mmCIF file of C-alpha atoms and ligand atoms in Angstrom:
data_model
loop_
_atom_site.group_PDB
_atom_site.id
_atom_site.type_symbol
_atom_site.label_atom_id
_atom_site.label_comp_id
_atom_site.label_asym_id
_atom_site.label_seq_id
_atom_site.Cartn_x
_atom_site.Cartn_y
_atom_site.Cartn_z
ATOM 1 C CA UNK A 22 -0.048 0.062 0.004
ATOM 2 C CA UNK A 23 1.531 3.300 -1.040
ATOM 3 C CA UNK A 24 1.393 6.270 1.360
ATOM 4 C CA UNK A 25 -0.956 9.101 0.525
ATOM 5 C CA UNK A 26 1.690 11.250 -1.249
ATOM 6 C CA UNK A 27 0.694 13.864 -3.722
ATOM 7 C CA UNK A 28 0.645 13.014 -7.406
ATOM 8 C CA UNK A 29 2.140 16.500 -8.232
ATOM 9 C CA UNK A 30 5.704 15.588 -7.381
ATOM 10 C CA UNK A 31 6.688 19.281 -7.204
ATOM 11 C CA UNK A 32 4.981 19.313 -3.869
ATOM 12 C CA UNK A 33 7.228 16.673 -2.454
ATOM 13 C CA UNK A 34 10.051 19.137 -1.552
ATOM 14 C CA UNK A 35 7.760 21.151 0.759
ATOM 15 C CA UNK A 36 6.551 18.103 2.537
ATOM 16 C CA UNK A 37 10.147 16.731 2.845
ATOM 17 C CA UNK A 38 11.179 19.961 4.517
ATOM 18 C CA UNK A 39 8.588 19.362 7.304
ATOM 19 C CA UNK A 40 9.684 15.769 7.899
ATOM 20 C CA UNK A 41 13.435 16.004 7.533
ATOM 21 C CA UNK A 42 15.925 17.631 10.043
ATOM 22 C CA UNK A 43 17.022 21.087 8.864
ATOM 23 C CA UNK A 44 20.461 19.709 7.964
ATOM 24 C CA UNK A 45 19.296 16.741 5.965
ATOM 25 C CA UNK A 46 16.839 18.854 4.117
ATOM 26 C CA UNK A 47 19.442 21.539 3.397
ATOM 27 C CA UNK A 48 21.734 18.813 2.053
ATOM 28 C CA UNK A 49 19.331 17.430 -0.417
ATOM 29 C CA UNK A 50 17.413 20.533 -1.437
ATOM 30 C CA UNK A 51 20.490 22.849 -1.508
ATOM 31 C CA UNK A 52 22.573 23.594 -4.466
ATOM 32 C CA UNK A 53 25.828 25.675 -5.162
ATOM 33 C CA UNK A 54 26.064 29.324 -4.295
ATOM 34 C CA UNK A 55 22.941 31.397 -4.904
ATOM 35 C CA UNK A 56 21.269 28.325 -6.436
ATOM 36 C CA UNK A 57 20.953 30.131 -9.801
ATOM 37 C CA UNK A 58 21.856 26.953 -11.554
ATOM 38 C CA UNK A 59 19.146 24.889 -9.935
ATOM 39 C CA UNK A 60 16.610 27.552 -10.843
ATOM 40 C CA UNK A 61 17.892 27.715 -14.440
ATOM 41 C CA UNK A 62 17.581 23.890 -14.703
ATOM 42 C CA UNK A 63 13.705 24.269 -13.928
ATOM 43 C CA UNK A 64 13.215 27.408 -15.999
ATOM 44 C CA UNK A 65 14.772 25.774 -19.083
ATOM 45 C CA UNK A 66 11.968 23.290 -19.133
ATOM 46 C CA UNK A 67 9.430 26.019 -19.144
ATOM 47 C CA UNK A 68 10.906 27.545 -22.261
ATOM 48 C CA UNK A 69 10.209 24.464 -24.283
ATOM 49 C CA UNK A 70 6.536 23.748 -24.896
ATOM 50 C CA UNK A 71 5.038 20.470 -26.296
ATOM 51 C CA UNK A 72 2.993 20.708 -29.547
ATOM 52 C CA UNK A 73 0.467 17.749 -29.436
ATOM 53 C CA UNK A 74 -0.402 15.886 -32.566
ATOM 54 C CA UNK A 75 -3.766 14.296 -33.249
ATOM 55 C CA UNK A 76 -5.179 11.140 -34.788
ATOM 56 C CA UNK A 77 -2.117 9.086 -34.690
ATOM 57 C CA UNK A 78 -3.440 5.674 -33.249
ATOM 58 C CA UNK A 79 -1.669 5.673 -29.801
ATOM 59 C CA UNK A 80 -3.694 2.834 -28.476
ATOM 60 C CA UNK A 81 -0.714 0.513 -28.093
ATOM 61 C CA UNK A 82 2.129 2.212 -26.199
ATOM 62 C CA UNK A 83 5.558 0.933 -25.558
ATOM 63 C CA UNK A 84 7.935 2.954 -23.460
ATOM 64 C CA UNK A 85 10.630 0.246 -23.185
ATOM 65 C CA UNK A 86 14.240 1.040 -24.209
ATOM 66 C CA UNK A 87 17.571 -0.643 -23.962
ATOM 67 C CA UNK A 88 20.319 1.415 -22.615
ATOM 68 C CA UNK A 89 24.034 0.337 -22.491
ATOM 69 C CA UNK A 90 22.769 -3.207 -22.781
ATOM 70 C CA UNK A 91 20.190 -2.847 -19.931
ATOM 71 C CA UNK A 92 16.541 -3.415 -20.956
ATOM 72 C CA UNK A 93 14.292 -0.928 -19.189
ATOM 73 C CA UNK A 94 10.433 -0.704 -19.069
ATOM 74 C CA UNK A 95 10.712 3.077 -19.539
ATOM 75 C CA UNK A 96 13.547 5.516 -20.202
ATOM 76 C CA UNK A 97 13.846 6.408 -16.390
ATOM 77 C CA UNK A 98 16.697 5.610 -14.200
ATOM 78 C CA UNK A 99 17.271 6.354 -10.500
ATOM 79 C CA UNK A 100 20.305 8.693 -10.537
ATOM 80 C CA UNK A 101 23.115 8.177 -7.973
ATOM 81 C CA UNK A 102 22.496 9.910 -4.779
ATOM 82 C CA UNK A 103 24.783 9.460 -1.820
ATOM 83 C CA UNK A 104 24.241 9.304 1.974
ATOM 84 C CA UNK A 105 20.570 8.161 1.571
ATOM 85 C CA UNK A 106 20.362 7.049 5.223
ATOM 86 C CA UNK A 107 20.060 10.739 6.164
ATOM 87 C CA UNK A 108 16.676 10.536 4.445
ATOM 88 C CA UNK A 109 15.541 7.217 5.830
ATOM 89 C CA UNK A 110 17.188 4.608 7.946
ATOM 90 C CA UNK A 111 16.880 1.989 5.192
ATOM 91 C CA UNK A 112 18.434 4.475 2.690
ATOM 92 C CA UNK A 113 19.787 2.772 -0.403
ATOM 93 C CA UNK A 114 18.414 -0.577 0.655
ATOM 94 C CA UNK A 115 14.845 0.727 0.406
ATOM 95 C CA UNK A 116 15.629 2.457 -3.021
ATOM 96 C CA UNK A 117 17.196 -0.677 -4.322
ATOM 97 C CA UNK A 118 14.048 -2.641 -3.375
ATOM 98 C CA UNK A 119 11.854 -0.072 -4.938
ATOM 99 C CA UNK A 120 13.826 -0.028 -8.130
ATOM 100 C CA UNK A 121 13.715 -3.875 -8.369
ATOM 101 C CA UNK A 122 10.010 -3.919 -7.950
ATOM 102 C CA UNK A 123 9.530 -1.367 -10.705
ATOM 103 C CA UNK A 124 12.167 -2.957 -12.888
ATOM 104 C CA UNK A 125 14.042 0.292 -13.200
ATOM 105 C CA UNK A 126 17.753 0.665 -13.129
ATOM 106 C CA UNK A 127 19.334 2.076 -9.954
ATOM 107 C CA UNK A 128 22.669 3.779 -10.173
ATOM 108 C CA UNK A 129 24.504 3.216 -6.862
ATOM 109 C CA UNK A 130 26.767 6.138 -5.602
ATOM 110 C CA UNK A 131 30.295 5.438 -4.350
ATOM 111 C CA UNK A 132 29.181 7.672 -1.436
ATOM 112 C CA UNK A 133 26.318 5.366 -0.378
ATOM 113 C CA UNK A 134 25.506 4.700 3.256
ATOM 114 C CA UNK A 135 25.240 1.041 2.626
ATOM 115 C CA UNK A 136 27.949 -1.051 0.877
ATOM 116 C CA UNK A 137 28.066 -2.062 -2.739
ATOM 117 C CA UNK A 138 27.495 -5.727 -1.898
ATOM 118 C CA UNK A 139 24.679 -5.103 0.536
ATOM 119 C CA UNK A 140 22.716 -2.817 -1.864
ATOM 120 C CA UNK A 141 23.184 -5.462 -4.613
ATOM 121 C CA UNK A 142 21.570 -8.000 -2.255
ATOM 122 C CA UNK A 143 18.519 -5.749 -1.529
ATOM 123 C CA UNK A 144 18.326 -5.081 -5.309
ATOM 124 C CA UNK A 145 18.342 -8.904 -6.088
ATOM 125 C CA UNK A 146 17.576 -9.536 -9.789
ATOM 126 C CA UNK A 147 17.002 -5.750 -10.391
ATOM 127 C CA UNK A 148 19.161 -4.066 -12.920
ATOM 128 C CA UNK A 149 21.844 -1.883 -11.373
ATOM 129 C CA UNK A 150 24.819 0.296 -12.497
ATOM 130 C CA UNK A 151 27.592 1.735 -10.334
ATOM 131 C CA UNK A 152 28.680 5.290 -10.060
ATOM 132 C CA UNK A 153 32.358 5.951 -9.401
ATOM 133 C CA UNK A 154 33.796 8.798 -7.490
ATOM 134 C CA UNK A 155 37.199 8.351 -8.769
ATOM 135 C CA UNK A 156 39.583 8.393 -5.724
ATOM 136 C CA UNK A 157 43.184 9.523 -5.739
ATOM 137 C CA UNK A 158 44.452 6.125 -4.820
ATOM 138 C CA UNK A 159 44.288 4.050 -8.004
ATOM 139 C CA UNK A 160 44.388 0.824 -6.125
ATOM 140 C CA UNK A 161 41.250 1.841 -4.269
ATOM 141 C CA UNK A 162 39.386 2.747 -7.635
ATOM 142 C CA UNK A 163 40.266 -0.642 -8.942
ATOM 143 C CA UNK A 164 38.958 -2.301 -5.881
ATOM 144 C CA UNK A 165 35.736 -0.347 -6.097
ATOM 145 C CA UNK A 166 35.434 -1.413 -9.761
ATOM 146 C CA UNK A 167 36.105 -5.068 -9.014
ATOM 147 C CA UNK A 168 33.643 -5.146 -6.080
ATOM 148 C CA UNK A 169 30.858 -3.557 -8.305
ATOM 149 C CA UNK A 170 31.503 -6.045 -11.107
ATOM 150 C CA UNK A 171 31.499 -9.052 -8.784
ATOM 151 C CA UNK A 172 28.182 -7.697 -7.271
ATOM 152 C CA UNK A 173 26.411 -7.497 -10.551
ATOM 153 C CA UNK A 174 26.487 -3.897 -11.503
ATOM 154 C CA UNK A 175 26.651 -4.014 -15.295
ATOM 155 C CA UNK A 176 27.563 -0.414 -16.342
ATOM 156 C CA UNK A 177 29.896 2.111 -14.846
ATOM 157 C CA UNK A 178 28.951 5.774 -14.493
ATOM 158 C CA UNK A 179 32.031 8.040 -13.744
ATOM 159 C CA UNK A 180 31.099 11.371 -12.232
ATOM 160 C CA UNK A 181 33.577 14.048 -13.417
ATOM 161 C CA UNK A 182 31.902 17.234 -11.999
ATOM 162 C CA UNK A 183 32.559 16.507 -8.388
ATOM 163 C CA UNK A 184 36.213 15.830 -7.607
ATOM 164 C CA UNK A 185 35.453 18.098 -4.739
ATOM 165 C CA UNK A 186 32.370 19.441 -3.103
ATOM 166 C CA UNK A 187 31.269 22.956 -4.269
ATOM 167 C CA UNK A 188 30.503 26.040 -2.340
ATOM 168 C CA UNK A 189 27.198 25.106 -0.775
ATOM 169 C CA UNK A 190 25.817 27.730 1.657
ATOM 170 C CA UNK A 191 23.129 25.718 3.120
ATOM 171 C CA UNK A 192 25.568 23.090 4.310
ATOM 172 C CA UNK A 193 28.249 25.597 5.178
ATOM 173 C CA UNK A 194 25.956 27.643 7.299
ATOM 174 C CA UNK A 195 24.850 24.517 9.173
ATOM 175 C CA UNK A 196 28.342 23.330 9.399
ATOM 176 C CA UNK A 197 27.027 19.900 8.045
ATOM 177 C CA UNK A 198 28.899 17.390 6.012
ATOM 178 C CA UNK A 199 27.349 13.805 6.414
ATOM 179 C CA UNK A 200 30.773 12.152 5.584
ATOM 180 C CA UNK A 201 32.352 13.777 8.626
ATOM 181 C CA UNK A 202 29.719 11.955 10.753
ATOM 182 C CA UNK A 203 30.633 8.652 9.117
ATOM 183 C CA UNK A 204 27.742 8.656 6.739
ATOM 184 C CA UNK A 205 28.432 7.868 3.066
ATOM 185 C CA UNK A 206 31.827 6.266 3.751
ATOM 186 C CA UNK A 207 30.681 2.677 4.007
ATOM 187 C CA UNK A 208 32.310 1.718 0.684
ATOM 188 C CA UNK A 209 35.592 3.090 1.771
ATOM 189 C CA UNK A 210 35.718 1.914 5.320
ATOM 190 C CA UNK A 211 34.633 -1.568 4.248
ATOM 191 C CA UNK A 212 37.175 -1.774 1.515
ATOM 192 C CA UNK A 213 40.232 -3.997 1.818
ATOM 193 C CA UNK A 214 42.537 -1.533 -0.011
ATOM 194 C CA UNK A 215 41.296 1.473 2.135
ATOM 195 C CA UNK A 216 41.732 -0.677 5.265
ATOM 196 C CA UNK A 217 45.276 -1.700 4.386
ATOM 197 C CA UNK A 218 45.952 2.109 3.966
ATOM 198 C CA UNK A 219 44.712 2.917 7.496
ATOM 199 C CA UNK A 220 46.383 0.032 9.206
ATOM 200 C CA UNK A 221 43.365 -2.356 9.410
ATOM 201 C CA UNK A 222 39.601 -2.430 9.923
ATOM 202 C CA UNK A 223 38.216 1.002 10.970
ATOM 203 C CA UNK A 224 37.410 1.082 14.723
ATOM 204 C CA UNK A 225 37.011 3.824 17.258
ATOM 205 C CA UNK A 226 40.769 3.889 17.690
ATOM 206 C CA UNK A 227 41.596 4.878 13.914
ATOM 207 C CA UNK A 228 38.322 6.415 12.903
ATOM 208 C CA UNK A 229 39.547 10.015 12.919
ATOM 209 C CA UNK A 230 42.574 8.997 10.809
ATOM 210 C CA UNK A 231 40.281 7.043 8.495
ATOM 211 C CA UNK A 232 38.146 10.106 7.940
ATOM 212 C CA UNK A 233 41.240 12.188 7.254
ATOM 213 C CA UNK A 234 42.274 9.560 4.737
ATOM 214 C CA UNK A 235 38.838 9.648 3.166
ATOM 215 C CA UNK A 236 39.143 13.471 2.862
ATOM 216 C CA UNK A 237 42.546 13.234 1.251
ATOM 217 C CA UNK A 238 41.329 10.551 -1.256
ATOM 218 C CA UNK A 239 37.712 11.343 -2.144
ATOM 219 C CA UNK A 240 38.435 13.069 -5.415
ATOM 220 C CA UNK A 241 41.374 13.794 -7.868
ATOM 221 C CA UNK A 242 41.476 17.312 -9.359
ATOM 222 C CA UNK A 243 44.431 16.305 -11.466
ATOM 223 C CA UNK A 244 42.682 13.892 -13.685
ATOM 224 C CA UNK A 245 42.638 14.355 -17.511
ATOM 225 C CA UNK A 246 41.230 12.766 -20.551
ATOM 226 C CA UNK A 247 44.232 10.532 -20.823
ATOM 227 C CA UNK A 248 43.465 8.860 -17.556
ATOM 228 C CA UNK A 249 40.205 7.334 -19.056
ATOM 229 C CA UNK A 250 42.537 4.622 -20.557
ATOM 230 C CA UNK A 251 43.199 3.401 -17.041
ATOM 231 C CA UNK A 252 39.407 2.998 -16.502
ATOM 232 C CA UNK A 253 38.922 1.055 -19.728
ATOM 233 C CA UNK A 254 41.728 -1.327 -18.695
ATOM 234 C CA UNK A 255 39.903 -2.081 -15.431
ATOM 235 C CA UNK A 256 36.247 -2.057 -16.542
ATOM 236 C CA UNK A 257 35.162 -4.253 -19.326
ATOM 237 C CA UNK A 258 31.441 -3.171 -19.459
ATOM 238 C CA UNK A 259 29.948 0.033 -20.755
ATOM 239 C CA UNK A 260 31.173 3.369 -19.286
ATOM 240 C CA UNK A 261 29.168 6.711 -19.091
ATOM 241 C CA UNK A 262 30.670 9.986 -18.180
ATOM 242 C CA UNK A 263 28.487 12.040 -15.926
ATOM 243 C CA UNK A 264 28.601 15.795 -15.770
ATOM 244 C CA UNK A 265 29.181 16.615 -19.536
ATOM 245 C CA UNK A 266 27.934 20.126 -20.621
ATOM 246 C CA UNK A 267 30.212 21.226 -23.436
ATOM 247 C CA UNK A 268 29.988 19.659 -27.019
ATOM 248 C CA UNK A 269 33.790 19.462 -27.177
ATOM 249 C CA UNK A 270 33.857 17.418 -24.039
ATOM 250 C CA UNK A 271 31.227 15.182 -25.426
ATOM 251 C CA UNK A 272 33.377 14.704 -28.622
ATOM 252 C CA UNK A 273 36.372 13.960 -26.347
ATOM 253 C CA UNK A 274 34.361 11.319 -24.573
ATOM 254 C CA UNK A 275 33.575 9.635 -27.883
ATOM 255 C CA UNK A 276 37.246 9.897 -28.983
ATOM 256 C CA UNK A 277 38.181 8.303 -25.667
ATOM 257 C CA UNK A 278 35.955 5.348 -26.558
ATOM 258 C CA UNK A 279 33.326 6.082 -23.977
ATOM 259 C CA UNK A 280 29.936 4.390 -24.462
ATOM 260 C CA UNK A 281 27.776 7.195 -23.074
ATOM 261 C CA UNK A 282 27.680 10.844 -21.709
ATOM 262 C CA UNK A 283 25.286 11.995 -19.174
ATOM 263 C CA UNK A 284 24.433 15.674 -19.649
ATOM 264 C CA UNK A 285 24.231 16.962 -16.092
ATOM 265 C CA UNK A 286 25.080 19.690 -13.842
ATOM 266 C CA UNK A 287 24.677 17.656 -10.680
ATOM 267 C CA UNK A 288 21.246 19.269 -10.119
ATOM 268 C CA UNK A 289 22.857 22.638 -9.753
ATOM 269 C CA UNK A 290 24.914 21.624 -6.874
ATOM 270 C CA UNK A 291 28.531 22.291 -8.271
ATOM 271 C CA UNK A 292 28.848 25.434 -10.359
ATOM 272 C CA UNK A 293 26.562 28.305 -9.486
ATOM 273 C CA UNK A 294 25.685 30.365 -12.581
ATOM 274 C CA UNK A 295 26.255 27.292 -14.963
ATOM 275 C CA UNK A 296 24.220 26.663 -18.022
ATOM 276 C CA UNK A 297 20.942 25.014 -17.578
ATOM 277 C CA UNK A 298 21.414 21.274 -18.263
ATOM 278 C CA UNK A 299 18.446 21.105 -20.696
ATOM 279 C CA UNK A 300 19.950 24.066 -22.642
ATOM 280 C CA UNK A 301 23.335 22.046 -22.923
ATOM 281 C CA UNK A 302 21.547 18.946 -24.211
ATOM 282 C CA UNK A 303 21.044 19.724 -27.923
ATOM 283 C CA UNK A 304 24.655 20.794 -28.483
ATOM 284 C CA UNK A 305 25.935 17.525 -26.888
ATOM 285 C CA UNK A 306 23.443 15.520 -28.908
ATOM 286 C CA UNK A 307 24.591 17.196 -32.077
ATOM 287 C CA UNK A 308 28.335 16.662 -31.142
ATOM 288 C CA UNK A 309 28.075 12.840 -30.452
ATOM 289 C CA UNK A 310 25.549 11.944 -33.162
ATOM 290 C CA UNK A 311 25.107 8.255 -33.043
ATOM 291 C CA UNK A 312 28.688 7.622 -31.744
ATOM 292 C CA UNK A 313 27.494 7.405 -28.083
ATOM 293 C CA UNK A 314 24.468 7.233 -25.970
ATOM 294 C CA UNK A 315 23.309 10.563 -24.555
ATOM 295 C CA UNK A 316 21.538 10.543 -21.064
ATOM 296 C CA UNK A 317 20.178 13.502 -19.282
ATOM 297 C CA UNK A 318 19.592 14.729 -15.741
ATOM 298 C CA UNK A 319 19.151 17.929 -13.586
ATOM 299 C CA UNK A 320 15.723 19.456 -13.119
ATOM 300 C CA UNK A 321 13.416 16.502 -14.021
ATOM 301 C CA UNK A 322 10.313 16.803 -11.878
ATOM 302 C CA UNK A 323 7.446 15.596 -14.151
ATOM 303 C CA UNK A 324 6.595 13.206 -16.974
ATOM 304 C CA UNK A 325 6.276 16.284 -19.243
ATOM 305 C CA UNK A 326 9.900 17.256 -18.421
ATOM 306 C CA UNK A 327 10.931 13.715 -19.470
ATOM 307 C CA UNK A 328 9.145 14.136 -22.747
ATOM 308 C CA UNK A 329 11.059 17.349 -23.363
ATOM 309 C CA UNK A 330 14.450 15.766 -22.571
ATOM 310 C CA UNK A 331 13.782 12.868 -24.801
ATOM 311 C CA UNK A 332 12.547 15.084 -27.618
ATOM 312 C CA UNK A 333 15.789 16.956 -27.380
ATOM 313 C CA UNK A 334 17.789 13.782 -27.950
ATOM 314 C CA UNK A 335 18.264 12.106 -24.603
ATOM 315 C CA UNK A 336 17.955 8.212 -24.828
ATOM 316 C CA UNK A 337 16.799 8.236 -21.087
ATOM 317 C CA UNK A 338 16.857 10.388 -18.039
ATOM 318 C CA UNK A 339 18.146 10.082 -14.455
ATOM 319 C CA UNK A 340 15.856 11.322 -11.737
ATOM 320 C CA UNK A 341 17.441 12.829 -8.559
ATOM 321 C CA UNK A 342 15.819 14.729 -5.802
ATOM 322 C CA UNK A 343 12.176 13.565 -6.452
ATOM 323 C CA UNK A 344 12.975 9.961 -5.390
ATOM 324 C CA UNK A 345 15.075 11.138 -2.472
ATOM 325 C CA UNK A 346 12.012 12.997 -1.280
ATOM 326 C CA UNK A 347 9.934 9.987 -1.853
ATOM 327 C CA UNK A 348 12.303 8.036 0.311
ATOM 328 C CA UNK A 349 12.210 10.603 3.047
ATOM 329 C CA UNK A 350 8.508 10.671 3.108
ATOM 330 C CA UNK A 351 7.588 6.972 2.579
ATOM 331 C CA UNK A 352 10.637 4.705 2.507
ATOM 332 C CA UNK A 353 10.431 2.131 -0.283
ATOM 333 C CA UNK A 354 6.759 2.737 -0.882
ATOM 334 C CA UNK A 355 7.468 6.484 -1.231
ATOM 335 C CA UNK A 356 10.223 5.765 -3.772
ATOM 336 C CA UNK A 357 7.789 3.542 -5.782
ATOM 337 C CA UNK A 358 5.054 6.185 -5.620
ATOM 338 C CA UNK A 359 7.497 8.707 -7.371
ATOM 339 C CA UNK A 360 8.699 6.208 -10.008
ATOM 340 C CA UNK A 361 5.075 5.207 -10.767
ATOM 341 C CA UNK A 362 3.818 8.801 -11.007
ATOM 342 C CA UNK A 363 6.656 9.783 -13.283
ATOM 343 C CA UNK A 364 6.153 6.888 -15.717
ATOM 344 C CA UNK A 365 2.430 7.149 -15.740
ATOM 345 C CA UNK A 366 2.557 10.872 -16.427
ATOM 346 C CA UNK A 367 5.258 10.246 -19.122
ATOM 347 C CA UNK A 368 3.106 7.697 -20.893
ATOM 348 C CA UNK A 369 -0.096 9.823 -20.760
ATOM 349 C CA UNK A 370 1.741 12.941 -21.927
ATOM 350 C CA UNK A 371 3.388 11.099 -24.766
ATOM 351 C CA UNK A 372 0.112 9.626 -25.902
ATOM 352 C CA UNK A 373 -1.898 12.760 -25.643
ATOM 353 C CA UNK A 374 0.894 14.387 -27.695
ATOM 354 C CA UNK A 375 0.734 11.720 -30.320
ATOM 355 C CA UNK A 376 3.664 9.414 -29.521
ATOM 356 C CA UNK A 377 3.466 5.721 -28.853
ATOM 357 C CA UNK A 378 7.215 5.085 -28.313
ATOM 358 C CA UNK A 379 10.194 7.193 -27.027
ATOM 359 C CA UNK A 380 11.813 7.061 -30.596
ATOM 360 C CA UNK A 381 8.815 8.954 -31.946
ATOM 361 C CA UNK A 382 9.812 12.034 -29.921
ATOM 362 C CA UNK A 383 11.987 14.546 -31.943
ATOM 363 C CA UNK A 384 12.845 18.219 -31.561
ATOM 364 C CA UNK A 385 9.766 18.984 -33.851
ATOM 365 C CA UNK A 386 7.637 17.820 -31.064
ATOM 366 C CA UNK A 387 8.569 21.026 -29.130
ATOM 367 C CA UNK A 388 8.274 24.709 -29.676
ATOM 368 C CA UNK A 389 10.687 27.287 -28.121
ATOM 369 C CA UNK A 390 8.471 29.432 -25.938
HETATM 370 C C1 LIG B 430 23.418 13.999 -5.763
HETATM 371 N N1 LIG B 430 24.027 13.649 -7.021
HETATM 372 C C2 LIG B 430 25.034 12.680 -7.005
HETATM 373 N N2 LIG B 430 25.674 12.436 -8.131
HETATM 374 C C3 LIG B 430 26.592 11.507 -8.204
HETATM 375 O O1 LIG B 430 27.213 11.198 -9.294
HETATM 376 N N3 LIG B 430 26.977 10.792 -7.057
HETATM 377 C C4 LIG B 430 26.475 11.137 -5.828
HETATM 378 O O2 LIG B 430 26.787 10.589 -4.818
HETATM 379 C C5 LIG B 430 25.523 12.174 -5.787
HETATM 380 N N4 LIG B 430 24.891 12.471 -4.574
HETATM 381 C C6 LIG B 430 23.899 13.394 -4.606
HETATM 382 C C7 LIG B 430 23.203 13.620 -3.406
HETATM 383 C C8 LIG B 430 22.113 14.538 -3.306
HETATM 384 C C9 LIG B 430 21.479 14.771 -2.029
HETATM 385 C C10 LIG B 430 21.628 15.088 -4.565
HETATM 386 C C11 LIG B 430 20.450 15.880 -4.548
HETATM 387 C C12 LIG B 430 22.212 14.762 -5.759
HETATM 388 C C13 LIG B 430 23.648 14.208 -8.270
HETATM 389 C C14 LIG B 430 22.580 13.472 -8.938
HETATM 390 O O3 LIG B 430 23.048 12.205 -9.450
HETATM 391 C C15 LIG B 430 21.849 14.110 -10.148
HETATM 392 O O4 LIG B 430 22.786 14.577 -11.047
HETATM 393 C C16 LIG B 430 20.886 15.361 -9.627
HETATM 394 O O5 LIG B 430 20.293 14.999 -8.440
HETATM 395 C C17 LIG B 430 19.971 15.502 -10.805
HETATM 396 O O6 LIG B 430 19.284 16.751 -10.542
HETATM 397 P P1 LIG B 430 17.737 16.747 -9.837
HETATM 398 O O7 LIG B 430 17.079 15.699 -10.435
HETATM 399 O O8 LIG B 430 18.091 16.484 -8.412
HETATM 400 O O9 LIG B 430 17.414 18.199 -10.096
#
């Protein structure tokens, strides 16, 4: 039984604010700086309007797609979100169960509050991808990749835009960073390579040292395009680069043999004043043509938003905050509510606009307002 959550998912944020601690809410709702990028992400959707077409026999609809070898009932994925136990005690485990029931692909963050293996178990036969925050220590990176592969994660998402956390006033003002409270470090503390570096399993005795080691290792600002060769050597499945905004970066991803790019600005959480992710999408699509898969995130709140992103060339979209709010408000059932609403609204909006399948959506479906 699903909790009585609103079907207008834009209302979830206000409800989550009432149910979460001020710090947890600030962490999820907050963005970088003045939050201009987060606002721009939403405003960009409003500037595109759908132009519905009539009399096109849309009785039989099929939303399914295959992305990076993963069959999906609809072009919707659960984007990587770290530290989910600050929203609900079951965190990523509840999300993994919800995703499995809906048959949708979950992308697990390196910064998850439960370990790679534990989440895989909760996810069961559900499709799952792994998101890498590429740590400085290469041996640790390889360990993460091997663990993910062994635990049945089939594609790798490498997040490039967050080698360090941005200037986020809501967190700064509340002196809040979940990681320093030991939340979101499970994959590090439980890793054999990490443990070797801190002199054994993490206990009370070496915990502070382990946290400092985490801080020093979380991201690597020195990485360049040449380093992708290293990833290719250690991951034999498909790789998607997350955080691409510039057409030239998208081209470089193709040249580096990457399978996909994810047009994303991390939901506005990294560069304040950055281009709206939806505005960056057409240029990236044009740049990669058919040479790589283009996925999209940042600002998706409704099924109509998904129609617009697909029409502008995304093969599928990743949803962020909406399912985190669902988790906060209703645990597994809350996440399922969000996923069902998004897919149902997507299907209805497509059909009422004259499209039976995602591949019938093209830029001509839209008008620039
Ligand atoms: C994120 N995001 C993120 N991305 C990633 O690659 N690894 C991560 O661990 C996280 N963690 C994370 C935590 C929280 C609280 C949020 C809100 C976001 C970014 C996420 O994958 C996605 O890019 C954005 O959330 C998309 O924007 P919307 O849908 O939230 O507007």
